[in-house]
Coordinates of C-alpha atoms in Angstrom, one line a residue:
X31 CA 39.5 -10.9 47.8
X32 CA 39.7 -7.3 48.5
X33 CA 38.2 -3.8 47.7
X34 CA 40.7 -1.9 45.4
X35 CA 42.2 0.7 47.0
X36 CA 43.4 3.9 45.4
X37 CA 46.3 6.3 45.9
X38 CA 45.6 9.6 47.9
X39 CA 47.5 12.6 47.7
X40 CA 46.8 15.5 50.0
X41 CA 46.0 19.3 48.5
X42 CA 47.2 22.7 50.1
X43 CA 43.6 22.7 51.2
X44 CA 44.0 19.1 52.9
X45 CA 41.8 18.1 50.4
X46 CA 42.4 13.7 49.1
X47 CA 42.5 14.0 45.7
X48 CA 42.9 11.0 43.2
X49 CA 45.7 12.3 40.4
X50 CA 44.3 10.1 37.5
X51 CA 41.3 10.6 38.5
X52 CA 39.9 14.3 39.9
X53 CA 37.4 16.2 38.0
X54 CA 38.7 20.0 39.1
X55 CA 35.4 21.9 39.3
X56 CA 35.5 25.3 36.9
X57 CA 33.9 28.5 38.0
X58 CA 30.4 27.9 36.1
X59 CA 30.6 24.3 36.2
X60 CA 32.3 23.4 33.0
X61 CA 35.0 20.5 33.9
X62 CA 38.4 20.0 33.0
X63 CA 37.5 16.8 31.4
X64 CA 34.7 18.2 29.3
X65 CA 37.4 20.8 27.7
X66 CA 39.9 18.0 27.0
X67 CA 37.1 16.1 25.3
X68 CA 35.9 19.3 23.2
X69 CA 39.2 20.0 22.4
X70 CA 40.4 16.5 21.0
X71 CA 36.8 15.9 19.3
X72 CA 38.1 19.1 17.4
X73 CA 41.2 17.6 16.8
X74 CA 39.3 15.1 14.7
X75 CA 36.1 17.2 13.3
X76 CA 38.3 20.5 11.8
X77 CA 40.1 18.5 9.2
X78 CA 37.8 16.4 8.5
X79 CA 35.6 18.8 6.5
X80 CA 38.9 19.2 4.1
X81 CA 37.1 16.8 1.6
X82 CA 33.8 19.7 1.5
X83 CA 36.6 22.2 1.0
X84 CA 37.4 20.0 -2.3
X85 CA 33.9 19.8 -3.7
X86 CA 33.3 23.3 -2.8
X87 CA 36.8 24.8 -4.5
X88 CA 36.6 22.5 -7.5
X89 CA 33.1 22.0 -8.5
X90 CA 31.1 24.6 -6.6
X91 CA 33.0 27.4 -6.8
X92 CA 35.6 26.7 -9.4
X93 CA 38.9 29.3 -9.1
X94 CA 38.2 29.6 -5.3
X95 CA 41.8 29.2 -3.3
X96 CA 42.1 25.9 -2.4
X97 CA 45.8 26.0 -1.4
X98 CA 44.7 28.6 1.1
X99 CA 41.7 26.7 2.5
X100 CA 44.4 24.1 3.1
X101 CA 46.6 27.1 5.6
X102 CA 43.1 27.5 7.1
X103 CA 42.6 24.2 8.0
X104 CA 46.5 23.9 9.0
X105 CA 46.3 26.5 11.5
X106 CA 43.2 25.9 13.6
X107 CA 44.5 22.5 13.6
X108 CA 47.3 23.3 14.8
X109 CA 45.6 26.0 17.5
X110 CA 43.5 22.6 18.7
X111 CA 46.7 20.7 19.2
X112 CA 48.6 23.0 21.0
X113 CA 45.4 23.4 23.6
X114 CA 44.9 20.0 23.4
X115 CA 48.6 19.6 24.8
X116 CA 47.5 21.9 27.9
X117 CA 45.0 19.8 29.2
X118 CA 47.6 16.7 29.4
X119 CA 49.4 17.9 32.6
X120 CA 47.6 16.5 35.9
X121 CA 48.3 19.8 37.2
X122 CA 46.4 22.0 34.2
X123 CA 44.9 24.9 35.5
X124 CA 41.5 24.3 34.2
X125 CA 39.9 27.7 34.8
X126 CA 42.9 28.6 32.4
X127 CA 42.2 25.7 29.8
X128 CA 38.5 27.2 29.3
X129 CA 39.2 30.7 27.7
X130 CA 41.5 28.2 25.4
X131 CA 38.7 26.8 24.6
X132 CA 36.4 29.8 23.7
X133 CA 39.3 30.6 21.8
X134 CA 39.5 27.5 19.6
X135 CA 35.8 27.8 18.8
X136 CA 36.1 31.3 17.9
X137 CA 38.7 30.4 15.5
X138 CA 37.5 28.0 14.3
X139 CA 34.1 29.9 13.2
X140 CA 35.8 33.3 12.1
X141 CA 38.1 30.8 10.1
X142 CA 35.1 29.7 8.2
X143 CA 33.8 33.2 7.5
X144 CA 37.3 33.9 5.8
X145 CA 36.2 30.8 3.7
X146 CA 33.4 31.8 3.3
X147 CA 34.9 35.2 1.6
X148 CA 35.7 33.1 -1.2
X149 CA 32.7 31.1 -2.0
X150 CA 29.6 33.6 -2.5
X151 CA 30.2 35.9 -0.1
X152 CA 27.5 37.1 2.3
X153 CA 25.2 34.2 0.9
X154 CA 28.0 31.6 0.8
X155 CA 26.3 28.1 2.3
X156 CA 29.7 28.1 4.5
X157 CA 27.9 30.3 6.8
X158 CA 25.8 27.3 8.2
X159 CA 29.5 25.5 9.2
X160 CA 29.3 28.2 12.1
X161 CA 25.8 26.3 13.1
X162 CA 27.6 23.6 13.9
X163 CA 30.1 24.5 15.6
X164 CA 27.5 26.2 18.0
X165 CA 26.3 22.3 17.9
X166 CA 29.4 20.8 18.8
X167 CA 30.0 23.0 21.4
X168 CA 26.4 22.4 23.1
X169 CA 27.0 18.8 22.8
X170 CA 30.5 18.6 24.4
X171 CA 30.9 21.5 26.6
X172 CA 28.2 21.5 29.4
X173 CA 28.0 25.1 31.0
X174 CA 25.3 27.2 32.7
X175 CA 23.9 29.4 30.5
X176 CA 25.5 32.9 32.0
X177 CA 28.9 31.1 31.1
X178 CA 28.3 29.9 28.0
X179 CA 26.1 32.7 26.5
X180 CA 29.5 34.8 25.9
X181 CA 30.6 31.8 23.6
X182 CA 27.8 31.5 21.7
X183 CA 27.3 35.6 20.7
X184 CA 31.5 35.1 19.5
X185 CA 30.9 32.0 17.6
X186 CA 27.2 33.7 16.1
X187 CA 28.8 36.8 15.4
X188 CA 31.8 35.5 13.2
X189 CA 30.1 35.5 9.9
X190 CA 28.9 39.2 9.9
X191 CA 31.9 40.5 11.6
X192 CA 34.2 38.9 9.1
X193 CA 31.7 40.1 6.1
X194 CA 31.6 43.8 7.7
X195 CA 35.5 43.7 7.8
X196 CA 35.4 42.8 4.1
X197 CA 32.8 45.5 3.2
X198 CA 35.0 48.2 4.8
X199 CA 38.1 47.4 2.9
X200 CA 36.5 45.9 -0.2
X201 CA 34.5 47.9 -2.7
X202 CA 32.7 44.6 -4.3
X203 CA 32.1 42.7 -0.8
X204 CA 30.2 46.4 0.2
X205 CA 28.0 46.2 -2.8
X206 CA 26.9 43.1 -1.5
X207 CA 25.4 44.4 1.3
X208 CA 23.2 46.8 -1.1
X209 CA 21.4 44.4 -2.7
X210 CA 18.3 43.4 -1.6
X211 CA 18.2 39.8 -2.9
X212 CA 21.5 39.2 -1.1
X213 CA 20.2 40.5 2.3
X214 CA 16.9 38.2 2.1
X215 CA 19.2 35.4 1.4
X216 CA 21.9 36.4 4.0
X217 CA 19.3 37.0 6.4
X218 CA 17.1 33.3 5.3
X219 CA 20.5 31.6 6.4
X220 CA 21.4 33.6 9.4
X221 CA 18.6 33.2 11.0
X222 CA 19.7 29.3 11.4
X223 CA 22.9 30.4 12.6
X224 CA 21.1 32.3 15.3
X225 CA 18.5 29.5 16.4
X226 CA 21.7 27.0 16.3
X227 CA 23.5 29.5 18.6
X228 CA 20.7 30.1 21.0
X229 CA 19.4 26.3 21.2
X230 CA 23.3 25.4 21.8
X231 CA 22.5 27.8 25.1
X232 CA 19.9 25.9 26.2
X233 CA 21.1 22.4 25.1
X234 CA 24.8 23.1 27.1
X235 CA 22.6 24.6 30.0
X236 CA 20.3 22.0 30.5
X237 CA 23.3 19.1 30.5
X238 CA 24.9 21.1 32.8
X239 CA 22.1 21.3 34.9
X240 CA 21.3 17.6 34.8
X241 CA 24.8 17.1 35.7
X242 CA 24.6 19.6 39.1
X243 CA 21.4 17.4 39.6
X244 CA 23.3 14.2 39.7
X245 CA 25.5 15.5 41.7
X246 CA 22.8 16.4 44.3
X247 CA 23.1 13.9 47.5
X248 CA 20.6 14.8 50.4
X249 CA 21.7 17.8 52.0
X250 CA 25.5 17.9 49.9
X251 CA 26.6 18.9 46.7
X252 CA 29.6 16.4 45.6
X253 CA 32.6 18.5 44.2
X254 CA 35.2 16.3 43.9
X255 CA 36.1 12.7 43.1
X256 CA 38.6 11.2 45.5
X257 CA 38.8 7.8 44.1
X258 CA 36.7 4.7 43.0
X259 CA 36.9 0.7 44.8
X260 CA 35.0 -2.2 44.5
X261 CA 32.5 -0.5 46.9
X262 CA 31.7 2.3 45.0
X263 CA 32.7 6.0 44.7
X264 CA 34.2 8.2 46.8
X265 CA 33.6 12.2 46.7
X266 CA 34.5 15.5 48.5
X267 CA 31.5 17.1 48.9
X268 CA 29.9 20.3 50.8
X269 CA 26.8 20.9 52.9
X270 CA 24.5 23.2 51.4
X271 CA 23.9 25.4 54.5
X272 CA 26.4 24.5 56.7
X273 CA 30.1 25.4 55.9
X274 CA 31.1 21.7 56.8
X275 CA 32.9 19.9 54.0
X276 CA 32.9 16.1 54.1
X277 CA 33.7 13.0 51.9
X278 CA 30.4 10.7 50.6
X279 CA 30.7 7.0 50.1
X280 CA 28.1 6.1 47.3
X281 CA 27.0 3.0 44.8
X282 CA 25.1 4.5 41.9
X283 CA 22.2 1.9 40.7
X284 CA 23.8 1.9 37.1
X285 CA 27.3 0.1 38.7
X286 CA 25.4 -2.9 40.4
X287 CA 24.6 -4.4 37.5
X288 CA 22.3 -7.4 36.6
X289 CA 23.3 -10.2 38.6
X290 CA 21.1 -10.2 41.4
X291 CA 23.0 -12.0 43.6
X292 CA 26.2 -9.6 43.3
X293 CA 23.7 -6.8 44.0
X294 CA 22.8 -8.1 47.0
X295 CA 26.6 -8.8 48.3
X296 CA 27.2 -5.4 47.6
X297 CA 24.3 -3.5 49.2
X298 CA 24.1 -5.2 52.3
X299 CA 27.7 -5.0 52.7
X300 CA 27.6 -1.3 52.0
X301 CA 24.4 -1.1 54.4
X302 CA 26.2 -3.0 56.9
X303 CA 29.8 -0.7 57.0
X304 CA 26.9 2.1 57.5
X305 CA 25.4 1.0 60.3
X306 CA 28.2 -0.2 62.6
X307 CA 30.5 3.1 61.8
X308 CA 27.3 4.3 63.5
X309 CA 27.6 2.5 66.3
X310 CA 31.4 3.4 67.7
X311 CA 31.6 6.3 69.2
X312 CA 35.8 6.7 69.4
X313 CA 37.2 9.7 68.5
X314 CA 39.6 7.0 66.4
X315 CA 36.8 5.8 64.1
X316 CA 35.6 7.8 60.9
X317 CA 32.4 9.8 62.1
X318 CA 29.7 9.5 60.3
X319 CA 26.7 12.1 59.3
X320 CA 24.4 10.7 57.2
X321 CA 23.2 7.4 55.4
X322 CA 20.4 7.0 52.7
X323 CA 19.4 6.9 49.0
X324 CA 19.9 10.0 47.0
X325 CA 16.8 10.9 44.6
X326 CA 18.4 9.2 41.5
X327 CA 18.5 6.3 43.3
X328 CA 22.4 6.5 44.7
X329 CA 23.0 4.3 48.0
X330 CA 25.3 6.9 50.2
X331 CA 26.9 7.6 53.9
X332 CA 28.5 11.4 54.3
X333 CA 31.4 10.8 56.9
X334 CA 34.0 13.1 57.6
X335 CA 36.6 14.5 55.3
X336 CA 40.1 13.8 56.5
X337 CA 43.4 15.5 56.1
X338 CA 46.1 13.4 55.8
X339 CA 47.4 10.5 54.5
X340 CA 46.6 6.6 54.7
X341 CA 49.4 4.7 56.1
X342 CA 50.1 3.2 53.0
X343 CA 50.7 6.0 51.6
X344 CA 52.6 7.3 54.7
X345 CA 55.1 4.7 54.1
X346 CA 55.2 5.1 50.3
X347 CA 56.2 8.5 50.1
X348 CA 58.1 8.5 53.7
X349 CA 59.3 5.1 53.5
X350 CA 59.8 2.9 56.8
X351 CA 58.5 4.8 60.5
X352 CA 60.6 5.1 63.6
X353 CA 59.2 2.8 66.3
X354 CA 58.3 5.7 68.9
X355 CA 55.8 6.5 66.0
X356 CA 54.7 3.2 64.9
X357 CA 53.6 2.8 68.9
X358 CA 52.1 6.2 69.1
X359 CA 49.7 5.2 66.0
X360 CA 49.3 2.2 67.4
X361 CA 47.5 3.0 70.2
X362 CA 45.3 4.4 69.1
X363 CA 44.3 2.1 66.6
X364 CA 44.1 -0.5 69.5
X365 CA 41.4 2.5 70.4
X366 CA 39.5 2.4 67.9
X367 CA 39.4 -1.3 67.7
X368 CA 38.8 -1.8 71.4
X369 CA 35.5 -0.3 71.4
X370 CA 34.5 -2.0 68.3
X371 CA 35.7 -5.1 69.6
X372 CA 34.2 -4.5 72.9
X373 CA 30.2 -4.0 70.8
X374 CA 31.1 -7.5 69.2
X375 CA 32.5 -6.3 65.7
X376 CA 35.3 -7.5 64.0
X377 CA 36.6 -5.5 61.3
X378 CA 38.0 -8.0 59.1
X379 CA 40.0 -6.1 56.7
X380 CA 42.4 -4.0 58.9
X381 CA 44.9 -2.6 56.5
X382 CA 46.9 0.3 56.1
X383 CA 45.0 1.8 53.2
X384 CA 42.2 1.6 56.0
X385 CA 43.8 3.6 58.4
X386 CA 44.3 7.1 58.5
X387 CA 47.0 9.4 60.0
X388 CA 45.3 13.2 59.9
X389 CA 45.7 16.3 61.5
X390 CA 42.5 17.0 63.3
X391 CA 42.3 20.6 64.6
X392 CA 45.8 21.3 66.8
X393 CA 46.0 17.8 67.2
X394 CA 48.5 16.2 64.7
X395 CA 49.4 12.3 64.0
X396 CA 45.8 11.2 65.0
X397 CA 44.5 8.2 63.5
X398 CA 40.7 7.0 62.1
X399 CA 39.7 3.6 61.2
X400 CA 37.0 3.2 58.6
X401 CA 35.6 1.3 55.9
X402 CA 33.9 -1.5 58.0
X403 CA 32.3 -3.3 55.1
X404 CA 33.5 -6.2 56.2
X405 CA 32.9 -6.3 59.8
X406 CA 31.6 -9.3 61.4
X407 CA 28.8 -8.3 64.3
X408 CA 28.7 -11.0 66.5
X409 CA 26.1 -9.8 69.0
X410 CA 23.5 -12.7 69.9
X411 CA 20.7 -11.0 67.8
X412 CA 22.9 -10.2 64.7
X413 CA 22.2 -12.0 61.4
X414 CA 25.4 -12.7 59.6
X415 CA 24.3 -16.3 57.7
X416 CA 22.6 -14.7 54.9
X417 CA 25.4 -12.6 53.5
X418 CA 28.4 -15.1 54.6
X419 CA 26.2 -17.9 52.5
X420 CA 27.2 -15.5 49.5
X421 CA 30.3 -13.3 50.2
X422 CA 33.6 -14.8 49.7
X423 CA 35.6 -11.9 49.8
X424 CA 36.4 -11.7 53.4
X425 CA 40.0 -9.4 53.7
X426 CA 43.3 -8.7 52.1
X427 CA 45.7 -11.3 51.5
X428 CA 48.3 -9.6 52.3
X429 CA 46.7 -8.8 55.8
X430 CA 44.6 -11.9 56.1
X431 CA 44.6 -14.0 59.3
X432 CA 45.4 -17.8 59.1
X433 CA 42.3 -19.0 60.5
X434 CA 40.3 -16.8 58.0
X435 CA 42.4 -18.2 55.0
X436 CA 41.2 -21.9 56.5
X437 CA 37.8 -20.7 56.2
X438 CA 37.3 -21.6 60.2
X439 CA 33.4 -20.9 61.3
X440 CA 33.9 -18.4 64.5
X441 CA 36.3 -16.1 63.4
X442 CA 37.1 -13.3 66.1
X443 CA 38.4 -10.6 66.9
X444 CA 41.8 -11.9 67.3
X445 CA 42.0 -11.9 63.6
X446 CA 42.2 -8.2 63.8
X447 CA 44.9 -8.7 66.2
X448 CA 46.5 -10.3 63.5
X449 CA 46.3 -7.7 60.4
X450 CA 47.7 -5.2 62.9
X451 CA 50.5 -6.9 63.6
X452 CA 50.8 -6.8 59.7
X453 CA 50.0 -3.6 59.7
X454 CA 52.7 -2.4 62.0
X455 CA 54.9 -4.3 60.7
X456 CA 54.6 -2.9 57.3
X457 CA 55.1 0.7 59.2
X458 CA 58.8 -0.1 60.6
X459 CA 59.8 -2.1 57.7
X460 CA 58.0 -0.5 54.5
X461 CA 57.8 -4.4 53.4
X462 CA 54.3 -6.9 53.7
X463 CA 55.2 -9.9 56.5
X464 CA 54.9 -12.2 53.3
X465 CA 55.2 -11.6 49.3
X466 CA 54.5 -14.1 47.2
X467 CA 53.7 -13.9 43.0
X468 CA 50.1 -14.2 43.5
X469 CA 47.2 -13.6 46.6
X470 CA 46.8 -17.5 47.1
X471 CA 50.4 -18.0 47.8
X472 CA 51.0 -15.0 49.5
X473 CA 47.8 -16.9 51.7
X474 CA 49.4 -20.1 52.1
X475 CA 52.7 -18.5 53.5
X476 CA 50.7 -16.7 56.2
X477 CA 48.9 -19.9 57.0
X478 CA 52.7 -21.9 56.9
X479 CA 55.9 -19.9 57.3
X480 CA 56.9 -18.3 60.3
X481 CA 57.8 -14.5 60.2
X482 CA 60.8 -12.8 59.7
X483 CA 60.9 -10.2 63.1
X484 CA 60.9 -7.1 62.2
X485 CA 63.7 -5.5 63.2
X486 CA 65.5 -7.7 60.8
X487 CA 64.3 -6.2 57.6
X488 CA 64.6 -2.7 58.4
X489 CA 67.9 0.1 59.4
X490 CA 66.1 1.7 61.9
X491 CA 66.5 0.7 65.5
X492 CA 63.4 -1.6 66.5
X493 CA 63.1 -2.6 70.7
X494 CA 63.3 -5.7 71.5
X495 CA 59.5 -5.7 73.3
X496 CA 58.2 -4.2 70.1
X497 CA 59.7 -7.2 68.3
X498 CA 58.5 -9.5 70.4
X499 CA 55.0 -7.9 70.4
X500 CA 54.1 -8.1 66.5
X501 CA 55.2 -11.6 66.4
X502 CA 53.1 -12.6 69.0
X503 CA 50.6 -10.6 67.1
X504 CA 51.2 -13.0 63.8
X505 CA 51.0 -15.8 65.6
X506 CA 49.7 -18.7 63.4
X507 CA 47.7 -20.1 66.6
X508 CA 45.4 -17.5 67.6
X509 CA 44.9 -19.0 71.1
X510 CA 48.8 -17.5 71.0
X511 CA 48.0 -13.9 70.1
X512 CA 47.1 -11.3 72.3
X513 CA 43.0 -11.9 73.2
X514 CA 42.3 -8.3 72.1
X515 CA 43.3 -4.9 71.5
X516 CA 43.1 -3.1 74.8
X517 CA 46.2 -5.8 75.4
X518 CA 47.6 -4.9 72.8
X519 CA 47.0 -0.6 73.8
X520 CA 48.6 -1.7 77.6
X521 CA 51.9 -3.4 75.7
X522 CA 52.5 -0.7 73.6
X523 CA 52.2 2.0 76.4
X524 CA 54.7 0.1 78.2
X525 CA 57.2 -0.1 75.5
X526 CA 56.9 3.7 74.7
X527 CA 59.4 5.3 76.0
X528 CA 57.2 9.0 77.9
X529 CA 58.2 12.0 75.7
X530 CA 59.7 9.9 72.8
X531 CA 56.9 10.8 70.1
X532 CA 54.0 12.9 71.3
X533 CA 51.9 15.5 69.6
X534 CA 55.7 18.3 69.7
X535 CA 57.5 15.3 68.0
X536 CA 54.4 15.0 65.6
X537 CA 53.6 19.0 64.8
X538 CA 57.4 19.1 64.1
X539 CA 57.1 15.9 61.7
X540 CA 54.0 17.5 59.8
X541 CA 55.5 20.9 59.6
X542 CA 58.8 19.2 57.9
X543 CA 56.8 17.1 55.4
X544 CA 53.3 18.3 55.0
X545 CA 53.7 21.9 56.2
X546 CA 51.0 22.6 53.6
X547 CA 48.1 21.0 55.7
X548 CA 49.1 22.4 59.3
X549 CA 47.6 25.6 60.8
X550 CA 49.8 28.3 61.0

């Protein structure tokens, strides 16, 4: 019945960030998850050539040190575990992890040299175990090729670096050099090392390059992965000329699936939240930039990037909000919703994870409204029938108006006046109007049981007025409510008490709690 939502977090940039989710961008492109993955494919590949060590010590090469191969093996092993341990923290430096990386790779291919010592020296076939690491590497770790091409000359150069060592210190593993059957041979195999090495280049340059591609939305290059919901994706990204960083809403083709029906839900819905964003104007809805299809075939809006929190999250980490604030926000969601309301949308899925508290420029504790996916438009030449004959998912439960619940034909916009009663509610209190052990009885209660006031779940002092004013908001009648929100704006002005909580009370708040995302 509702679009997931996601936990946002804010960065010392201001920055939403997803903590289970973000892919932290590395200088060159390579990504935090691509090291963890390179690093626990590793894990599994290194020891799993012990049973080549076997045939080579025992059949092969009969006398060579098997017990040692063994320590070999042992120690990279445990090299790739203890890396692979660094990339478990959420806050893993990756530009730190990836010189970890280079390093485990470099290991691991001067390790095989060493082995390689033992079992026929410059010509030993161990030499073509450093091809595939340069393989493994190209496969896993995509990098532009400036980046990677330092990797690649460490991992090609183990063999003869390890062999030069040898002939330096070691009489018989000098001689070797001055043979001339054992240079064509060495030579005949290195030169597979070398193509390996230089088509791992290309190969790790060219997924990396498909991958900066994909990330390519009209003008705006995404960066950042702020969290996924049943609409879609949702990324920090940055304009390519301008200096303006902003977040991008998109459905890639790939996550609609087959069902041509859900398809259709899905993309006129997103269309739909497009297009009347567009239309408001208030400085108290989300802005919005652009709307299209990217070249792969991506449905996308660019809106604004906002610095703050949501108000679920507010009250999640803050807990419960004094009522001078829970007033102040409120007006101006009543704002934002009064001009929508006033153009003949209905929101119909006004939540707290929907509303945003931000600091925009000096201004501090302002609020946006977004994701209108499912507004209702009911202007005369609107056509709503074809996508309310196949979408059932019409709010929150938690949030949902009674006469929506009932599945009532003309719902209005007094059912937003409704989910921000909840909604303010949930602000003084920290608790939903009604919790039940699933959505459907959680919707019966809002259709059947009469409210608890407010100021009877909560420590903090709650006016009387403001009482009175979110339980005529959850008003089972709707006839009851409040007819819209500039009613609701004129009650709460006369509540507030002047100078109780304005933008000192709210700079002071920020500076206390978030000082990292207020202007010095």
């Amino acid at each position: 019945m509702q679009d997931s939502s996601h936990t946002v977090r804010s960065d010392t940039t201001g920055t939403r960030n997803v903590a289970s989710e973000t892919l932290a961008n590395l200088a060159g492109g390579v990504e935090k998850y691509a090291i963890s993955r390179a690093i626990r494919s590793g894990l599994w590949i290194w020891p799993s050539f012990t049973a080549l060590d076997v045939y080579m010590c025992f059949v092969a090469f009969p006398g060579a040190p098997f017990r040692l191969f063994i320590l070999y093996r042992i120690l990279i092993e445990l090299l790739f575990f203890v890396f692979y341990r660094a990339t478990l923290p959420e806050t893993a430096d990756a530009k730190r992890l990836f010189p970890g990386l280079v390093l485990c790779f470099f290991a691991a291919a001067f390790t095989v040299s060493l082995m390689a010592i033992h079992l026929g020296g410059i010509v030993s076939p161990y030499m073509h175990g450093i091809s595939l690491i340069a393989l493994v590497w190209a496969a896993l770790v995509p990098t532009h090729w400036r980046r990677g091409l330092a990797t690649f000359v460490l991992v090609g150069m183990a063999f003869p670096l390890v062999m030069g060592m040898g002939a330096a210190v070691s009489p018989a593993a000098r001689a070797e050099w001055m043979g001339r059957r054992e240079l064509i041979d060495f030579a005949s195999n290195y030169v597979f090392v070398v193509s390996s090495c230089t088509l791992g280049v290309i190969l790790s340059h060219l997924v990396w390059n498909a991958q900066q591609q994909a990330r390519k939305i009209g003008s705006y290059q995404l960066e950042e992965l702020l969290g996924r919901g049943g609409m879609g994706e949702v990324w920090r990204a940055r304009h390519y000329l301008l200096a303006r960083r902003a977040a991008i809403k998109l459905i890639r083709p790939e996550k609609l699936g087959g069902d041509v029906t859900a398809r259709r839900v899905v993309l006129t819905r997103f269309e739909r939240e497009a297009q009347a964003t567009a239309l408001l104007r208030s400085p108290h809805t989300i802005h919005l930039y652009d709307f299209g299809i990217s070249d792969t075939g991506a449905f996308y809006y660019v809106m604004e990037l906002l610095v703050g929190r949501d108000m679920e999250s507010l009250v999640r980490e803050f807990g419960e909000q004094p009522a001078e604030r829970v007033l102040y926000l409120l007006e101006q969601v009543c704002e934002s919703l009064s001009e929508a309301h006033a153009t003949g949308l209905v929101h119909r899925d006004i939540k707290p994870s929907n509303i945003h508290v931000c600091r925009v420029g000096l201004h501090y504790d302002f609020v946006k409204v977004l994701d209108f996916g499912l507004a209702k438009d009911r202007r005369p030449d609107s056509n709503n029938e074809t996508l309310a004959a196949i979408d059932h998912a019409t709010g929150t439960p938690a949030y949902m108006a009674p006469e929506i619940i009932l599945g009532e034909a003309d719902v209005d916009r007094r059912a937003d006046i409704y989910a921000l009663g909840c909604v303010a509610y949930y602000l003084l209190t920290g608790e939903l109007v009604f919790e039940a052990e699933t959505s459907m009885k959680t919707m019966v209660r809002h259709v059947k049981d009469a409210p608890v006031p407010p100021s009877q779940r909560t420590e903090l002092s709650v006016p009387a007025a403001l009482d009175d004013l979110i339980l005529k908001c959850l008003e089972k009648d709707r006839a009851k409510r409040p007819q819209d929100a500039q009613e609701i704006l004129q009650m709460a002005k006369r509540i507030r008490r002047d100078g109780a909580w304005e933008q000192e009370q709210a700079r002071a708040w920020w500076e206390r709690h978030l000082p990292e995302l207020c202007l010095p």
